[in-house]
Coordinates of C-alpha atoms in Angstrom, one line a residue:
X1 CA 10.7 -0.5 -11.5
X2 CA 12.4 1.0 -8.5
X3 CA 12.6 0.1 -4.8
X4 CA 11.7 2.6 -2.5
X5 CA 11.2 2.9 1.4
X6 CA 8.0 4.5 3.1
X7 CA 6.5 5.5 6.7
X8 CA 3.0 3.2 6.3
X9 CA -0.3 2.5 8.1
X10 CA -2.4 -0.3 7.1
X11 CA -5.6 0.4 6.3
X12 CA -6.9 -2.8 4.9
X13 CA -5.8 -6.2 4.0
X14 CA -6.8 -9.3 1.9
X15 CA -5.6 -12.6 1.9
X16 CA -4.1 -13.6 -1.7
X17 CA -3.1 -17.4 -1.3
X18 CA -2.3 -19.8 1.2
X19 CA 1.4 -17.4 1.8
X20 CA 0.2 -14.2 -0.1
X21 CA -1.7 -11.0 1.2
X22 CA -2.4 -7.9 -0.4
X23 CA -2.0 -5.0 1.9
X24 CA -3.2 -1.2 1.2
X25 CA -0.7 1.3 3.0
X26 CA -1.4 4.5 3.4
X27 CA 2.3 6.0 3.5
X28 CA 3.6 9.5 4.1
X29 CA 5.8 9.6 1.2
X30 CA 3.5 8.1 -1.6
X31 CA -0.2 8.2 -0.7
X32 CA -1.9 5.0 -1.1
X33 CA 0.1 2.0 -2.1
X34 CA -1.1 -1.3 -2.6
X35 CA 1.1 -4.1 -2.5
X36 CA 1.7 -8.3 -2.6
X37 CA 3.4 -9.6 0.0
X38 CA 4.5 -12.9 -1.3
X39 CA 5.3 -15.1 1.5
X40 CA 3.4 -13.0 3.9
X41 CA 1.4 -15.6 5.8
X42 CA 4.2 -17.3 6.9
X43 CA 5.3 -17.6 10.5
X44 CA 8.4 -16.5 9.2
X45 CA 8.8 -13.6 7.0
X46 CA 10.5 -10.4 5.9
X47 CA 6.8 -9.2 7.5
X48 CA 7.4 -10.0 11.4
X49 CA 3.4 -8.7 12.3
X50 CA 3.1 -6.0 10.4
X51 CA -0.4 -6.7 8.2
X52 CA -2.9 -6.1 11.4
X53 CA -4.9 -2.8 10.8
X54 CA -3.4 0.4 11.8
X55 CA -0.3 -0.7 12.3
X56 CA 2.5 1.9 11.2
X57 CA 5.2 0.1 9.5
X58 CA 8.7 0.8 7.8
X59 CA 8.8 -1.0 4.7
X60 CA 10.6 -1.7 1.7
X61 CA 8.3 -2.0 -2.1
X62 CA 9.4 -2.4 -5.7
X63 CA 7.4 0.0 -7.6
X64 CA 5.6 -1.1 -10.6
X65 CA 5.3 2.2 -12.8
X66 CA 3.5 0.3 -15.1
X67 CA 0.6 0.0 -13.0
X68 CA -0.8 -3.2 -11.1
X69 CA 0.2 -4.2 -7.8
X70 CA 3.6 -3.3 -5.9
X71 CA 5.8 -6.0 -4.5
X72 CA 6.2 -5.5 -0.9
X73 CA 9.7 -6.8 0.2
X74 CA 10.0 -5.7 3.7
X75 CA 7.9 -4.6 6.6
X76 CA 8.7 -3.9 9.9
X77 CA 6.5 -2.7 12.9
X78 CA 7.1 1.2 13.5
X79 CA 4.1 1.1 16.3
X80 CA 0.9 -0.2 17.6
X81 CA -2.0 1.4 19.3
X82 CA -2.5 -1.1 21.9
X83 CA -5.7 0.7 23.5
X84 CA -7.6 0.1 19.9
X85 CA -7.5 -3.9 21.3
X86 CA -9.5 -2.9 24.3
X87 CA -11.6 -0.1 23.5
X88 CA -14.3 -0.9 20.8
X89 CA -15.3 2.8 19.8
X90 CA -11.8 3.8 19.7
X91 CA -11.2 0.8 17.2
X92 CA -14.5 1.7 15.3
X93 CA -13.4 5.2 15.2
X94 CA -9.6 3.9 13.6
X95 CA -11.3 1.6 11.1
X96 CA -13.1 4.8 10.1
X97 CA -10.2 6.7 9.4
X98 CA -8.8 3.9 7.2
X99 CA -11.8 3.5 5.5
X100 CA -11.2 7.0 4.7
X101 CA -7.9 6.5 3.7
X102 CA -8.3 3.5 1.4
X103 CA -11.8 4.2 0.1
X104 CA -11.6 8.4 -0.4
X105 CA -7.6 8.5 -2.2
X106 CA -6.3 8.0 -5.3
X107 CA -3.3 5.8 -5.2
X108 CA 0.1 7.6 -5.2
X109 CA -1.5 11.0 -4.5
X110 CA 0.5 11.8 -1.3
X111 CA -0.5 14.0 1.5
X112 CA 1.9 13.7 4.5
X113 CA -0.6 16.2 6.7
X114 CA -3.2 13.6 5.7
X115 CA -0.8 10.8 7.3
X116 CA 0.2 12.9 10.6
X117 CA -3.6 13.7 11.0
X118 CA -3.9 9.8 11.1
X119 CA -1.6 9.0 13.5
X120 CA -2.1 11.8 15.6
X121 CA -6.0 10.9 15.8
X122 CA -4.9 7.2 16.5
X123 CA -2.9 8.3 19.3
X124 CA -5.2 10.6 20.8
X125 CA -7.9 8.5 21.1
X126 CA -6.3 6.1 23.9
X127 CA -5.7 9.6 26.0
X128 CA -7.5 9.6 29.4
X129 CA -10.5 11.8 28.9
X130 CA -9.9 12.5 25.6
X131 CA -13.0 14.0 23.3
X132 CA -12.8 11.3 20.6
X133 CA -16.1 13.1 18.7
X134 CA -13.2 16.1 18.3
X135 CA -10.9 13.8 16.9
X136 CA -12.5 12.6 14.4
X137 CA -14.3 15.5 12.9
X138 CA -10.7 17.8 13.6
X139 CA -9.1 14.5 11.2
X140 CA -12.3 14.8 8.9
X141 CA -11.6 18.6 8.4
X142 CA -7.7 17.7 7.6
X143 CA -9.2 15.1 4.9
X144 CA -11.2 17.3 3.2
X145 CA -9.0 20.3 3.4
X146 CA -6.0 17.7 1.5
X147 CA -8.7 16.5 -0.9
X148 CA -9.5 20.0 -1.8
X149 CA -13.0 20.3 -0.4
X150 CA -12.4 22.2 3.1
X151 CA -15.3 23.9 3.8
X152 CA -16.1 27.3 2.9
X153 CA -16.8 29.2 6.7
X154 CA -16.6 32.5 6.1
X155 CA -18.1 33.3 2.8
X156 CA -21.3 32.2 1.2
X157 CA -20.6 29.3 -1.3
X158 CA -22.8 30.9 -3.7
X159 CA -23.0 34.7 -3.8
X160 CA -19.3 35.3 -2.0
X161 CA -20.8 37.4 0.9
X162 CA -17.6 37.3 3.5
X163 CA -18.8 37.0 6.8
X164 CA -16.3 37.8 10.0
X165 CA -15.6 34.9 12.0
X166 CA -16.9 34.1 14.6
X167 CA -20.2 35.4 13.1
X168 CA -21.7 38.3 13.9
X169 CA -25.0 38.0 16.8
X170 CA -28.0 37.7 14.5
X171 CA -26.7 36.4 11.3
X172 CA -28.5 32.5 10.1
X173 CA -26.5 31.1 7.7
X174 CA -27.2 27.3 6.5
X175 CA -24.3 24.5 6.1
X176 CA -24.9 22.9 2.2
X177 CA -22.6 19.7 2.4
X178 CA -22.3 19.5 -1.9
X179 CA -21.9 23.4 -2.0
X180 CA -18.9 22.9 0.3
X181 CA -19.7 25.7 3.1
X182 CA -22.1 28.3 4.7
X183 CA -24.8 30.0 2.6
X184 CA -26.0 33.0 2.9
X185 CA -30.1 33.8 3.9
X186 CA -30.6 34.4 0.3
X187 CA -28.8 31.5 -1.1
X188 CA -29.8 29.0 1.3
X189 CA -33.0 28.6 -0.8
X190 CA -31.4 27.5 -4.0
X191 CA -28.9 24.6 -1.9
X192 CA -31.1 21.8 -2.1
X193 CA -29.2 19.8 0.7
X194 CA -28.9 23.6 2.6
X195 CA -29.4 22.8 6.8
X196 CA -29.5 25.9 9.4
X197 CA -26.3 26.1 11.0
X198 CA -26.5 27.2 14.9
X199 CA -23.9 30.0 15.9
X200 CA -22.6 26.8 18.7
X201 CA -21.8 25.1 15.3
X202 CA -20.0 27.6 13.5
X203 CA -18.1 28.3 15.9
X204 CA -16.9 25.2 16.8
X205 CA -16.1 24.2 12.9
X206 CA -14.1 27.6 12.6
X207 CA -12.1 25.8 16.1
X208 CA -11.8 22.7 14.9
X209 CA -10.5 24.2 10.8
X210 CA -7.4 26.0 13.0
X211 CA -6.4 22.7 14.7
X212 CA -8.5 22.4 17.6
X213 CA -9.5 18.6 19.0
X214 CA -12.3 19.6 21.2
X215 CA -16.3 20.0 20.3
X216 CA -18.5 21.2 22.9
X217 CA -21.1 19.1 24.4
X218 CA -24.3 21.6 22.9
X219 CA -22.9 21.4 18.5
X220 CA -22.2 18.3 19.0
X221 CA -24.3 16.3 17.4
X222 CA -24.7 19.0 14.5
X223 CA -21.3 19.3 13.8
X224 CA -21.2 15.3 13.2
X225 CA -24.2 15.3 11.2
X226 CA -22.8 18.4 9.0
X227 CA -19.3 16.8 8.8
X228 CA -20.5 13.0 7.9
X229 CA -22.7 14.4 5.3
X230 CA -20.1 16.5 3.8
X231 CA -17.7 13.2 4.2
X232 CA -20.8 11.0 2.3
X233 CA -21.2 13.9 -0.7
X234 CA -16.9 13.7 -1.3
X235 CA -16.8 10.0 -1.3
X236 CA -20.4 10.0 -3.2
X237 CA -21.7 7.1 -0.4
X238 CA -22.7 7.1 3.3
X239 CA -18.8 5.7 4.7
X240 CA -19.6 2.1 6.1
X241 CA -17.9 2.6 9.7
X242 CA -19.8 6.5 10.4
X243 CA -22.7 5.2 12.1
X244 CA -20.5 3.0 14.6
X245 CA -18.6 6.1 15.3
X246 CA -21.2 8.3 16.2
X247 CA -23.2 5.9 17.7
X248 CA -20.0 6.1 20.0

């Protein structure tokens, strides 16, 4: 066993006894840990308040390299997103980014992009006018690139053809979400799952793969359809929170 100290966000929690809870962080030094919190229910703690969702916390765990679960020993509030309390899509869109964080990772399997992405989304969302449908798909990108699965944009997933980016006028690619990318007007046939990709869309996946936030009111739509499905075939389910985001 071995202590260690971590940079957390809590993306899900479950009560263990009447003083217990067993937290899942998602921390930028580890990946996924989850942990017992023995004594964690009680007004006073080594915990202060640190066990609400998608709170980033500095804490303290004994590592069990034996498997099972870590013993948290301290916690302590780093900061709160206080606009997540008043703004119900913004808090549906944060639970959907730790559903992807506890649900889509392998424990200890760290990613500390993954972790800014988080925070950075978290933040943005409570910024006056900000394009929270950007957000989230700009974070999606980041979690599929760390996974290993960041779509293919500029060459056909099946027959290699490199295409120049953005596209050239006349081109029709589709989007396959299990291929992973474009394919080309002779591949699209053999993706089962292929969809035509406007050149609006395209263009705004290519913006959104080189860090941009922003989607533009006409791909809209398609770009979240594209992105949840190819968010559904990594995580081989529909994510339970998607619909209340882009119902958003």
């Amino acid at each position: 066993m071995s202590t260690e100290k971590a940079l957390a966000l809590v993306v899900r929690g479950t009560d263990w006894s009447e003083t217990s809870r067993i937290s899942t962080l998602w921390t930028r030094e580890f990946g996924k840990v989850r942990a017992l919190a023995k004594g964690g229910r009680r007004l006073r703690s080594n915990f202060e308040v640190a066990f609400d969702l998608l709170t980033v916390c500095h804490i303290v765990f004994i590592h069990k390299h034996h498997g099972g679960l870590d013993l948290l020993t301290e916690a302590q509030v780093g900061e709160r997103f206080p606009h997540l309390r008043t703004d119900l899509t913004a808090l549906y869109a944060g639970y959907y980014i730790a559903e992807l964080l506890s649900d889509g990772t392998q424990d200890f399997d760290p990613h500390p992009a993954l972790f800014d992405a988080a925070v950075a989304a978290l933040r943005a969302f409570g910024a006056v006018g900000s394009d929270r449908a950007g957000q989230v798909s700009a974070f999606e990108l980041v979690w599929l690139r760390e996974l290993g699965y960041s779509p293919r944009l500029e060459s056909c997933t099946g027959c290699g053809r490199e295409y120049s980016f953005p596209h050239a006028a006349g081109v029709r690619v589709g989007y396959s979400p299990t291929a992973g990318g474009i394919v080309c007007p002779d591949c699209g046939p053999t993706a089962r799952d292929a969809r035509p990709l406007s050149a609006a869309a395209w263009t705004a996946l290519g913006d959104l793969a080189r860090g941009g936030q922003t989607l533009g009111a006409a791909p809209r739509r398609e770009v979240r359809l594209l992105l949840g499905q190819a968010v559904s075939a990594v995580l081989g389910r529909r994510p339970r929170l998607l619909g209340y985001v882009d119902a958003g």
